[in-house]
């Protein structure tokens, strides 16, 4: 693509109200996106350059992604098949992958351990009913507070309503 197409795409992206709102608030989603992007770049460099330091940095970035928001686990899991294919193709060794994974586990284990000691749930407040069946479910009353509806019509008109009624989907703007 030419640089004009790229610039125009970036301008269109930055004109979306939700993106502007996320950039102007103290939310962790922007930091999560930055850390996951950086982790992918470090992984691609690490795969081509066998450097143990890059493995440690990669593991720390994966750990940071998980600690920024628990959705980081999904990102880490999504990298799994890519890493497996790279191991099968001989691009990276299992030992090198193990270093990055071990660093990520160590980086997150202190947080999960602290959560477990304080609440008996390593991923508190989610899955509280699983770890403590007798406990009150956190945030249960807020389950239906966001969105405009759960029907098929609401789903189909979402591309329009997220711009015309952004407050229905997000808690600010």
Backbone as ProteinMPNN parsed JSONL, in Angstrom:
{"seq_chain_A": "XXXXXXXXXXXXXXXXXXXXXXXXXXXXXXXXXXXXXXXXXXXXXXXXXXXXXXXXXXXXXXXXXXXXXXXXXXXXXXXXXXXXXXXXXXXXXXXXXXXXXXXXXXXXXXXXXXXXXXXXXXXXXXXXXXXXXXXXXXXXXXXXXXXXXXXXXXXXXXXXXXXXXXXXXXXXX", "coords_chain_A": {"N_chain_A": [[0.837, -1.186, 0.0], [0.356, 2.299, -0.571], [1.872, 5.177, 1.042], [-0.049, 7.102, 1.416], [-2.491, 5.757, 1.475], [-2.148, 4.338, 3.825], [-1.937, 6.433, 5.705], [-4.473, 7.614, 5.376], [-6.064, 5.477, 6.232], [-5.284, 5.356, 8.916], [-6.229, 7.845, 9.808], [-9.003, 7.507, 9.446], [-9.396, 5.439, 11.31], [-8.682, 6.747, 13.687], [-10.731, 8.558, 13.816], [-12.925, 7.335, 14.847], [-15.28, 7.343, 17.384], [-15.182, 5.724, 19.671], [-12.515, 4.918, 19.748], [-11.24, 7.356, 20.147], [-12.292, 7.971, 22.645], [-11.231, 5.864, 24.207], [-8.517, 6.511, 24.021], [-8.432, 8.815, 25.481], [-9.003, 8.24, 28.116], [-8.368, 6.738, 31.303], [-7.791, 3.875, 30.83], [-7.013, 0.403, 30.597], [-6.941, -0.917, 28.226], [-5.696, 0.271, 26.009], [-3.026, 0.23, 26.799], [-2.724, -2.545, 27.018], [-3.034, -3.285, 24.327], [-0.769, -2.032, 23.257], [1.325, -3.375, 24.614], [0.898, -6.034, 23.807], [1.3, -5.812, 21.051], [3.981, -5.043, 21.028], [5.038, -7.359, 22.176], [4.592, -9.248, 20.142], [6.267, -8.196, 18.157], [8.762, -8.443, 19.454], [8.826, -11.224, 19.731], [8.938, -12.053, 17.012], [11.422, -11.002, 16.291], [13.045, -12.345, 18.114], [12.696, -14.955, 17.31], [14.151, -15.04, 14.965], [16.666, -14.262, 15.779], [18.684, -15.872, 17.867], [18.637, -15.128, 20.954], [18.943, -15.048, 24.368], [18.223, -12.979, 26.048], [16.197, -11.614, 24.667], [14.225, -13.513, 24.916], [13.642, -13.382, 27.634], [12.668, -10.754, 27.767], [10.434, -11.045, 26.095], [8.907, -12.885, 27.627], [8.427, -11.284, 29.893], [6.865, -9.277, 28.72], [4.603, -10.751, 27.92], [3.742, -11.555, 30.445], [3.175, -8.992, 31.486], [1.056, -8.268, 29.794], [-0.914, -10.067, 30.627], [-1.194, -9.25, 33.25], [-2.018, -6.605, 32.961], [-4.638, -6.84, 32.051], [-6.922, -9.466, 32.425], [-7.631, -10.493, 29.991], [-5.349, -10.705, 28.576], [-4.474, -13.296, 28.764], [-5.826, -14.616, 26.763], [-4.57, -13.571, 24.528], [-1.966, -14.565, 24.967], [-2.504, -17.305, 24.787], [-3.299, -17.399, 22.138], [-0.913, -17.024, 20.851], [0.247, -19.464, 21.178], [-0.31, -21.602, 19.146], [1.132, -20.467, 17.014], [3.73, -20.429, 18.006], [4.069, -23.184, 18.34], [4.005, -24.078, 15.666], [6.317, -22.82, 14.775], [8.214, -24.197, 16.285], [7.88, -26.786, 15.239], [8.644, -26.342, 12.588], [11.269, -25.76, 12.987], [12.21, -23.202, 13.457], [12.556, -22.081, 15.927], [13.741, -23.16, 19.096], [12.504, -25.58, 21.476], [13.547, -25.203, 23.997], [14.159, -22.454, 24.038], [11.586, -21.36, 23.781], [10.554, -22.277, 26.152], [11.934, -20.735, 28.042], [10.901, -18.112, 27.684], [8.225, -18.648, 28.313], [8.43, -19.536, 30.97], [9.388, -17.231, 32.24], [7.152, -15.564, 31.865], [5.25, -16.943, 33.397], [6.447, -16.737, 35.938], [6.377, -13.96, 36.222], [3.651, -13.452, 36.496], [2.863, -15.051, 38.588], [3.215, -14.058, 41.202], [1.219, -12.12, 41.504], [-1.133, -13.659, 41.1], [-0.794, -15.46, 43.177], [-0.914, -13.766, 45.428], [-3.568, -12.863, 45.156], [-4.834, -15.318, 45.623], [-4.119, -15.887, 48.266], [-5.384, -13.794, 49.625], [-8.103, -13.992, 48.853], [-8.834, -16.598, 48.243], [-9.095, -17.147, 45.603], [-7.434, -17.169, 42.678], [-7.833, -15.575, 40.415], [-9.423, -13.439, 41.122], [-11.797, -10.83, 40.607], [-13.206, -12.574, 38.98], [-14.759, -15.712, 38.166], [-15.484, -16.361, 40.753], [-17.516, -17.899, 41.909], [-16.731, -20.42, 41.153], [-14.317, -20.928, 42.526], [-15.02, -20.351, 45.132], [-17.794, -21.489, 46.061], [-19.747, -20.716, 47.946], [-19.541, -18.01, 48.092], [-20.459, -14.567, 47.406], [-21.426, -13.498, 44.168], [-19.433, -11.374, 42.422], [-20.128, -8.268, 40.844], [-22.48, -9.17, 39.643], [-24.944, -7.914, 39.445], [-24.544, -6.018, 37.509], [-24.61, -7.156, 35.045], [-26.464, -6.879, 32.868], [-26.279, -4.204, 32.314], [-24.962, -2.855, 30.262], [-24.996, -2.149, 26.754], [-27.527, -2.253, 24.16], [-29.466, -4.062, 23.763], [-30.339, -7.535, 23.382], [-31.202, -8.898, 21.204], [-31.584, -10.071, 17.743], [-32.052, -7.961, 15.969], [-30.977, -5.795, 17.365], [-28.308, -6.569, 17.305], [-27.78, -6.421, 14.561], [-28.085, -3.678, 13.996], [-26.052, -2.554, 15.407], [-23.555, -1.482, 14.265], [-24.409, 1.066, 13.497], [-25.669, 2.167, 15.793], [-23.598, 2.238, 17.655], [-22.217, 4.49, 17.034], [-24.146, 6.493, 17.032], [-25.348, 6.29, 19.525], [-23.327, 6.163, 21.701], [-23.081, 6.07, 24.489], [-24.65, 4.026, 25.379], [-23.181, 1.773, 25.039], [-20.747, 2.111, 26.277], [-19.119, 3.343, 29.248], [-18.651, 6.05, 29.296], [-17.808, 9.117, 27.554]], "CA_chain_A": [[0.0, 0.0, 0.0], [1.118, 3.545, -0.567], [1.829, 5.828, 2.35], [-1.291, 7.868, 1.512], [-3.528, 4.82, 1.901], [-1.893, 4.052, 5.236], [-2.294, 7.637, 6.467], [-5.924, 7.732, 5.333], [-6.6, 4.437, 7.113], [-5.045, 5.774, 10.305], [-7.148, 8.95, 10.102], [-10.331, 6.914, 9.62], [-9.401, 4.722, 12.581], [-8.641, 7.715, 14.784], [-11.968, 9.333, 13.835], [-13.964, 6.555, 15.516], [-15.492, 7.912, 18.709], [-14.751, 4.789, 20.706], [-11.055, 4.972, 19.794], [-10.895, 8.636, 20.78], [-12.629, 7.851, 24.062], [-10.239, 4.994, 24.851], [-7.242, 7.211, 24.106], [-8.536, 9.924, 26.42], [-9.367, 7.793, 29.453], [-7.37, 5.921, 31.985], [-8.191, 2.488, 30.662], [-5.867, -0.465, 30.37], [-7.022, -1.553, 26.918], [-4.68, 0.839, 25.125], [-1.744, -0.328, 27.247], [-2.731, -3.961, 26.645], [-2.781, -3.342, 22.884], [0.626, -1.67, 23.024], [2.205, -4.436, 25.11], [0.759, -7.225, 22.963], [1.97, -5.516, 19.784], [5.41, -5.108, 21.297], [5.379, -8.769, 22.399], [4.658, -9.9, 18.831], [7.494, -7.739, 17.5], [9.903, -9.064, 20.131], [8.836, -12.649, 19.381], [9.411, -12.217, 15.639], [12.862, -10.745, 16.313], [13.651, -13.423, 18.898], [12.647, -16.173, 16.504], [15.211, -14.975, 13.958], [17.949, -14.024, 16.444], [18.684, -16.664, 19.107], [19.185, -14.324, 22.044], [18.196, -15.373, 25.578], [17.677, -11.735, 26.596], [14.917, -11.357, 24.011], [13.268, -14.443, 25.51], [13.237, -12.82, 28.925], [11.819, -9.59, 27.479], [9.168, -11.581, 25.587], [8.165, -13.413, 28.768], [7.956, -10.149, 30.707], [5.77, -8.614, 28.006], [3.416, -11.611, 28.037], [3.296, -11.393, 31.83], [2.552, -7.661, 31.609], [-0.245, -8.302, 29.11], [-1.855, -10.776, 31.493], [-1.414, -8.457, 34.456], [-2.791, -5.415, 32.611], [-6.03, -7.257, 32.007], [-6.929, -10.922, 32.296], [-7.769, -10.839, 28.574], [-4.019, -11.006, 28.076], [-4.35, -14.759, 28.691], [-6.299, -14.999, 25.427], [-3.478, -13.236, 23.609], [-0.89, -15.529, 25.19], [-2.956, -18.589, 24.235], [-3.325, -17.273, 20.679], [0.455, -17.176, 20.367], [0.628, -20.863, 21.307], [-0.204, -22.312, 17.865], [2.206, -19.874, 16.203], [4.984, -20.941, 18.558], [4.124, -24.611, 18.037], [4.389, -24.203, 14.254], [7.723, -22.433, 14.668], [9.005, -25.312, 16.823], [7.796, -27.883, 14.263], [9.428, -25.952, 11.411], [12.665, -25.588, 13.37], [12.592, -21.783, 13.523], [12.91, -21.761, 17.306], [13.81, -24.406, 19.856], [11.608, -25.729, 22.619], [14.228, -24.605, 25.149], [13.99, -20.999, 23.991], [10.178, -21.083, 24.086], [10.368, -22.541, 27.583], [12.452, -19.596, 28.806], [9.896, -17.048, 27.636], [7.032, -19.087, 29.047], [8.752, -19.564, 32.399], [9.442, -15.836, 32.704], [5.768, -15.081, 31.931], [4.616, -17.576, 34.566], [7.018, -16.114, 37.139], [5.914, -12.574, 36.316], [2.252, -13.409, 36.908], [2.582, -15.904, 39.743], [3.123, -13.289, 42.436], [-0.102, -11.499, 41.541], [-2.14, -14.696, 41.308], [-0.592, -15.983, 44.531], [-1.457, -12.769, 46.361], [-5.029, -12.965, 45.064], [-5.284, -16.559, 46.251], [-3.956, -15.765, 49.715], [-6.364, -12.849, 50.16], [-9.506, -14.262, 48.517], [-8.984, -18.009, 47.852], [-9.395, -17.148, 44.175], [-6.282, -16.527, 42.041], [-8.239, -14.623, 39.373], [-10.476, -12.622, 41.695], [-13.12, -11.23, 41.029], [-13.91, -13.473, 38.066], [-14.86, -17.123, 38.545], [-15.555, -16.468, 42.211], [-18.398, -19.024, 42.244], [-15.997, -21.663, 40.926], [-13.334, -21.129, 43.579], [-15.707, -20.27, 46.424], [-19.222, -21.606, 45.726], [-20.597, -20.04, 48.923], [-19.298, -16.562, 48.05], [-21.321, -13.728, 46.59], [-20.883, -13.257, 42.836], [-19.091, -9.963, 42.229], [-20.595, -7.601, 39.624], [-23.589, -9.898, 39.041], [-26.05, -7.0, 39.17], [-24.209, -5.155, 36.378], [-24.517, -7.985, 33.841], [-27.255, -6.352, 31.758], [-26.254, -2.741, 32.328], [-24.369, -2.292, 29.057], [-25.575, -2.605, 25.495], [-28.873, -1.753, 23.917], [-30.398, -5.172, 23.66], [-29.677, -8.808, 23.108], [-31.88, -9.532, 20.077], [-30.917, -10.071, 16.44], [-32.155, -6.613, 15.402], [-29.97, -4.985, 18.061], [-27.006, -6.962, 16.793], [-27.629, -5.946, 13.183], [-27.961, -2.218, 13.926], [-24.939, -2.118, 16.256], [-22.608, -0.565, 13.615], [-24.961, 2.423, 13.472], [-25.953, 2.682, 17.138], [-22.403, 2.504, 18.449], [-21.803, 5.862, 16.75], [-25.207, 7.431, 17.366], [-25.651, 6.176, 20.954], [-22.162, 5.494, 22.299], [-23.222, 5.912, 25.933], [-25.315, 2.757, 25.654], [-22.205, 0.707, 24.957], [-19.573, 2.386, 27.092], [-19.465, 4.093, 30.45], [-18.187, 7.427, 29.21], [-17.497, 9.732, 26.253]], "C_chain_A": [[0.874, 1.238, 0.0], [0.991, 4.211, 0.796], [0.555, 6.656, 2.51], [-2.461, 6.989, 1.958], [-3.378, 4.514, 3.389], [-2.295, 5.238, 6.103], [-3.805, 7.808, 6.505], [-6.585, 6.684, 6.224], [-6.434, 4.815, 8.573], [-5.986, 6.901, 10.7], [-8.563, 8.424, 10.309], [-10.436, 6.185, 10.957], [-9.468, 5.698, 13.742], [-9.903, 8.584, 14.856], [-13.113, 8.584, 14.516], [-14.081, 7.047, 16.956], [-14.994, 7.01, 19.826], [-13.231, 4.823, 20.856], [-10.606, 6.254, 20.485], [-11.172, 8.564, 22.277], [-11.608, 7.002, 24.798], [-8.901, 5.701, 25.005], [-7.266, 8.306, 25.165], [-8.897, 9.522, 27.831], [-8.269, 6.926, 30.036], [-7.844, 4.475, 31.964], [-6.959, 1.668, 30.335], [-5.871, -1.099, 28.983], [-5.96, -1.033, 25.96], [-3.306, 0.301, 25.508], [-1.639, -1.808, 26.885], [-2.428, -4.115, 25.157], [-1.323, -3.019, 22.58], [1.571, -2.787, 23.448], [2.096, -5.688, 24.237], [1.41, -7.01, 21.598], [3.477, -5.61, 19.949], [5.857, -6.557, 21.511], [5.489, -9.521, 21.075], [5.942, -9.491, 18.109], [8.735, -8.358, 18.131], [9.975, -10.543, 19.778], [9.385, -12.86, 17.975], [10.911, -11.97, 15.538], [13.595, -11.887, 17.001], [13.705, -14.721, 18.106], [13.797, -16.208, 15.499], [16.599, -14.793, 14.565], [17.965, -14.77, 17.777], [19.393, -15.937, 20.247], [18.334, -14.579, 23.281], [17.578, -14.128, 26.197], [16.337, -11.373, 25.973], [13.834, -12.288, 24.546], [12.752, -13.949, 26.842], [12.316, -11.625, 28.71], [10.454, -10.045, 26.973], [8.312, -12.11, 26.731], [7.629, -12.316, 29.663], [6.797, -9.425, 30.037], [4.485, -9.437, 28.059], [2.856, -11.517, 29.452], [2.616, -10.059, 32.05], [1.179, -7.637, 30.957], [-1.292, -8.975, 29.984], [-2.177, -9.939, 32.731], [-2.142, -7.146, 34.168], [-4.276, -5.726, 32.657], [-6.024, -8.757, 31.784], [-7.151, -11.38, 30.858], [-6.415, -11.126, 27.934], [-3.762, -12.497, 27.978], [-4.789, -15.24, 27.309], [-5.227, -14.711, 24.39], [-2.341, -14.248, 23.74], [-1.262, -16.89, 24.608], [-2.974, -18.554, 22.703], [-1.922, -17.385, 20.084], [0.917, -18.637, 20.391], [0.73, -21.615, 19.989], [0.901, -21.77, 16.956], [3.557, -20.407, 16.679], [5.147, -22.431, 18.241], [4.55, -24.849, 16.583], [5.854, -23.821, 14.06], [8.64, -23.51, 15.222], [9.04, -26.463, 15.819], [8.659, -27.581, 13.042], [10.907, -25.717, 11.729], [13.141, -24.151, 13.426], [13.068, -21.374, 14.911], [12.883, -23.067, 18.102], [12.82, -24.396, 21.021], [12.228, -25.12, 23.876], [14.028, -23.092, 25.185], [12.551, -20.604, 24.302], [9.932, -21.259, 25.572], [10.863, -21.392, 28.444], [11.429, -18.471, 28.839], [8.656, -17.403, 28.433], [7.273, -19.083, 30.551], [8.806, -18.145, 32.983], [8.029, -15.27, 32.823], [5.043, -15.66, 33.144], [5.142, -16.951, 35.856], [6.504, -14.691, 37.328], [4.479, -12.479, 36.826], [1.98, -14.149, 38.213], [2.468, -15.129, 41.048], [1.744, -12.647, 42.592], [-1.19, -12.541, 41.818], [-2.019, -15.312, 42.693], [-1.151, -15.053, 45.588], [-2.981, -12.805, 46.352], [-5.535, -14.199, 45.793], [-5.191, -16.474, 47.776], [-5.054, -14.876, 50.307], [-7.811, -13.287, 49.966], [-9.819, -15.732, 48.239], [-9.37, -18.165, 46.391], [-8.24, -16.448, 43.461], [-6.645, -15.492, 40.988], [-9.415, -13.76, 39.841], [-10.598, -11.315, 40.922], [-13.83, -12.191, 40.079], [-13.827, -14.91, 38.559], [-14.928, -17.325, 40.056], [-16.439, -17.639, 42.638], [-17.693, -20.365, 42.051], [-15.039, -21.947, 42.086], [-13.96, -21.119, 44.976], [-17.212, -20.311, 46.167], [-20.143, -20.859, 46.684], [-20.485, -18.517, 48.851], [-20.299, -15.851, 47.148], [-20.648, -13.493, 45.231], [-20.671, -11.755, 42.658], [-19.643, -9.477, 40.901], [-21.755, -8.311, 38.94], [-24.735, -8.952, 38.66], [-25.779, -6.117, 37.965], [-24.222, -5.899, 35.052], [-25.288, -7.403, 32.659], [-27.212, -4.847, 31.632], [-25.734, -2.131, 31.036], [-24.984, -2.906, 27.825], [-27.001, -2.129, 25.361], [-29.9, -2.86, 23.839], [-29.645, -6.426, 23.288], [-30.299, -9.533, 21.91], [-31.098, -9.399, 18.78], [-30.962, -8.681, 15.793], [-31.116, -5.695, 16.051], [-28.567, -5.306, 17.557], [-26.764, -6.392, 15.4], [-27.453, -4.432, 13.099], [-26.829, -1.673, 14.791], [-23.952, -1.21, 15.53], [-23.106, 0.886, 13.544], [-25.101, 2.969, 14.892], [-24.7, 2.912, 17.965], [-21.839, 3.891, 18.164], [-22.871, 6.868, 17.163], [-25.574, 7.416, 18.84], [-24.483, 5.526, 21.698], [-22.291, 5.272, 23.804], [-23.904, 4.597, 26.311], [-24.314, 1.604, 25.695], [-21.013, 0.881, 25.904], [-19.971, 3.278, 28.248], [-18.951, 5.522, 30.424], [-18.095, 7.882, 27.783], [-17.769, 11.186, 26.336]], "O_chain_A": [[1.995, 1.224, 0.51], [0.124, 3.862, 1.598], [0.119, 6.889, 3.637], [-3.317, 7.428, 2.726], [-4.366, 4.441, 4.119], [-2.936, 5.053, 7.138], [-4.363, 8.116, 7.558], [-7.568, 6.983, 6.901], [-7.345, 4.615, 9.377], [-6.493, 6.911, 11.822], [-9.251, 8.843, 11.24], [-11.444, 6.298, 11.654], [-10.235, 5.491, 14.683], [-10.119, 9.273, 15.853], [-14.175, 9.166, 14.735], [-13.078, 7.152, 17.663], [-14.446, 7.49, 20.819], [-12.718, 4.764, 21.973], [-9.696, 6.233, 21.314], [-10.374, 9.043, 23.083], [-11.164, 7.367, 25.887], [-8.217, 5.514, 26.011], [-6.217, 8.681, 25.69], [-9.084, 10.394, 28.679], [-7.373, 6.455, 29.336], [-8.253, 3.932, 32.991], [-5.966, 2.204, 29.843], [-4.899, -1.753, 28.603], [-5.387, -1.801, 25.188], [-2.51, -0.045, 24.635], [-0.571, -2.271, 26.485], [-1.648, -4.985, 24.772], [-0.71, -3.668, 21.733], [2.513, -3.112, 22.726], [3.107, -6.333, 23.959], [2.01, -7.933, 21.048], [4.168, -6.187, 19.109], [6.942, -6.938, 21.072], [6.388, -10.344, 20.907], [6.624, -10.33, 17.521], [9.659, -8.755, 17.421], [11.064, -11.069, 19.549], [10.211, -13.748, 17.762], [11.6, -12.653, 14.78], [14.637, -12.342, 16.529], [14.658, -15.492, 18.227], [14.351, -17.27, 15.216], [17.6, -15.134, 13.934], [17.316, -14.334, 18.727], [20.591, -16.113, 20.468], [17.125, -14.351, 23.251], [16.515, -14.21, 26.811], [15.441, -10.884, 26.661], [12.666, -11.907, 24.625], [11.566, -14.08, 27.147], [11.299, -11.493, 29.392], [9.429, -9.495, 27.375], [7.119, -11.815, 26.797], [6.499, -12.403, 30.143], [5.853, -9.007, 30.707], [3.399, -8.881, 28.226], [1.644, -11.413, 29.641], [1.589, -9.99, 32.725], [0.241, -7.055, 31.501], [-2.427, -8.507, 30.073], [-3.316, -9.93, 33.198], [-2.821, -6.623, 35.051], [-5.067, -4.975, 33.227], [-5.198, -9.266, 31.026], [-6.888, -12.538, 30.536], [-6.35, -11.728, 26.863], [-2.92, -12.926, 27.19], [-4.195, -16.161, 26.75], [-5.001, -15.51, 23.481], [-1.816, -14.731, 22.736], [-0.422, -17.555, 24.001], [-2.698, -19.561, 22.052], [-1.767, -17.797, 18.934], [1.87, -18.999, 19.702], [1.768, -22.22, 19.724], [1.53, -22.528, 16.218], [4.411, -20.785, 15.877], [6.245, -22.88, 17.912], [5.368, -25.729, 16.311], [6.553, -24.441, 13.259], [9.73, -23.723, 14.692], [10.095, -27.047, 15.575], [9.332, -28.472, 12.522], [11.706, -25.497, 10.819], [14.345, -23.898, 13.44], [13.871, -20.453, 15.062], [12.093, -23.965, 17.811], [12.37, -23.345, 21.477], [11.515, -24.581, 24.723], [13.76, -22.52, 26.242], [12.316, -19.622, 25.006], [9.193, -20.487, 26.183], [10.267, -21.104, 29.481], [11.124, -17.937, 29.905], [8.102, -16.564, 29.144], [6.404, -18.668, 31.318], [8.322, -17.902, 34.088], [7.733, -14.564, 33.787], [4.311, -14.951, 33.834], [4.366, -16.667, 36.768], [6.23, -14.265, 38.449], [4.132, -11.521, 37.518], [0.971, -13.896, 38.871], [1.69, -15.514, 41.921], [1.177, -12.636, 43.684], [-2.06, -12.331, 42.663], [-3.026, -15.648, 43.315], [-1.792, -15.501, 46.539], [-3.615, -12.781, 47.407], [-6.542, -14.14, 46.498], [-6.084, -16.937, 48.486], [-5.591, -15.179, 51.373], [-8.662, -12.996, 50.807], [-10.981, -16.072, 48.017], [-9.91, -19.196, 45.991], [-8.077, -15.238, 43.622], [-5.837, -14.611, 40.695], [-10.288, -13.4, 39.051], [-9.568, -10.723, 40.599], [-14.962, -12.588, 40.354], [-12.906, -15.265, 39.295], [-14.477, -18.348, 40.571], [-16.14, -18.304, 43.63], [-18.029, -21.341, 42.721], [-14.962, -23.076, 42.569], [-13.481, -21.797, 45.886], [-17.842, -19.258, 46.066], [-21.215, -20.412, 46.277], [-21.265, -17.813, 49.492], [-20.899, -16.45, 46.255], [-19.432, -13.311, 45.163], [-21.616, -10.97, 42.735], [-19.623, -10.222, 39.921], [-21.995, -8.075, 37.756], [-25.415, -9.174, 37.658], [-26.714, -5.513, 37.439], [-23.874, -5.317, 34.024], [-24.785, -7.439, 31.536], [-28.026, -4.264, 30.916], [-26.046, -0.976, 30.745], [-25.441, -4.049, 27.848], [-27.609, -1.659, 26.323], [-31.101, -2.59, 23.851], [-28.469, -6.385, 22.927], [-29.944, -10.681, 21.64], [-30.082, -8.706, 18.72], [-30.002, -8.275, 15.139], [-30.457, -4.912, 15.367], [-27.737, -4.41, 17.402], [-25.663, -5.932, 15.097], [-26.743, -3.947, 12.218], [-26.664, -0.458, 14.897], [-23.524, -0.221, 16.125], [-22.304, 1.82, 13.533], [-24.7, 4.1, 15.167], [-24.731, 3.713, 18.899], [-21.064, 4.417, 18.963], [-22.546, 7.973, 17.597], [-26.061, 8.419, 19.362], [-24.641, 4.446, 22.267], [-21.661, 4.361, 24.34], [-23.751, 4.114, 27.433], [-24.575, 0.575, 26.318], [-20.359, -0.092, 26.28], [-21.035, 3.897, 28.23], [-18.834, 6.14, 31.482], [-18.293, 7.077, 26.873], [-17.579, 11.907, 25.356]]}, "name": "protein", "num_of_chains": 1, "seq": "XXXXXXXXXXXXXXXXXXXXXXXXXXXXXXXXXXXXXXXXXXXXXXXXXXXXXXXXXXXXXXXXXXXXXXXXXXXXXXXXXXXXXXXXXXXXXXXXXXXXXXXXXXXXXXXXXXXXXXXXXXXXXXXXXXXXXXXXXXXXXXXXXXXXXXXXXXXXXXXXXXXXXXXXXXXXX"}
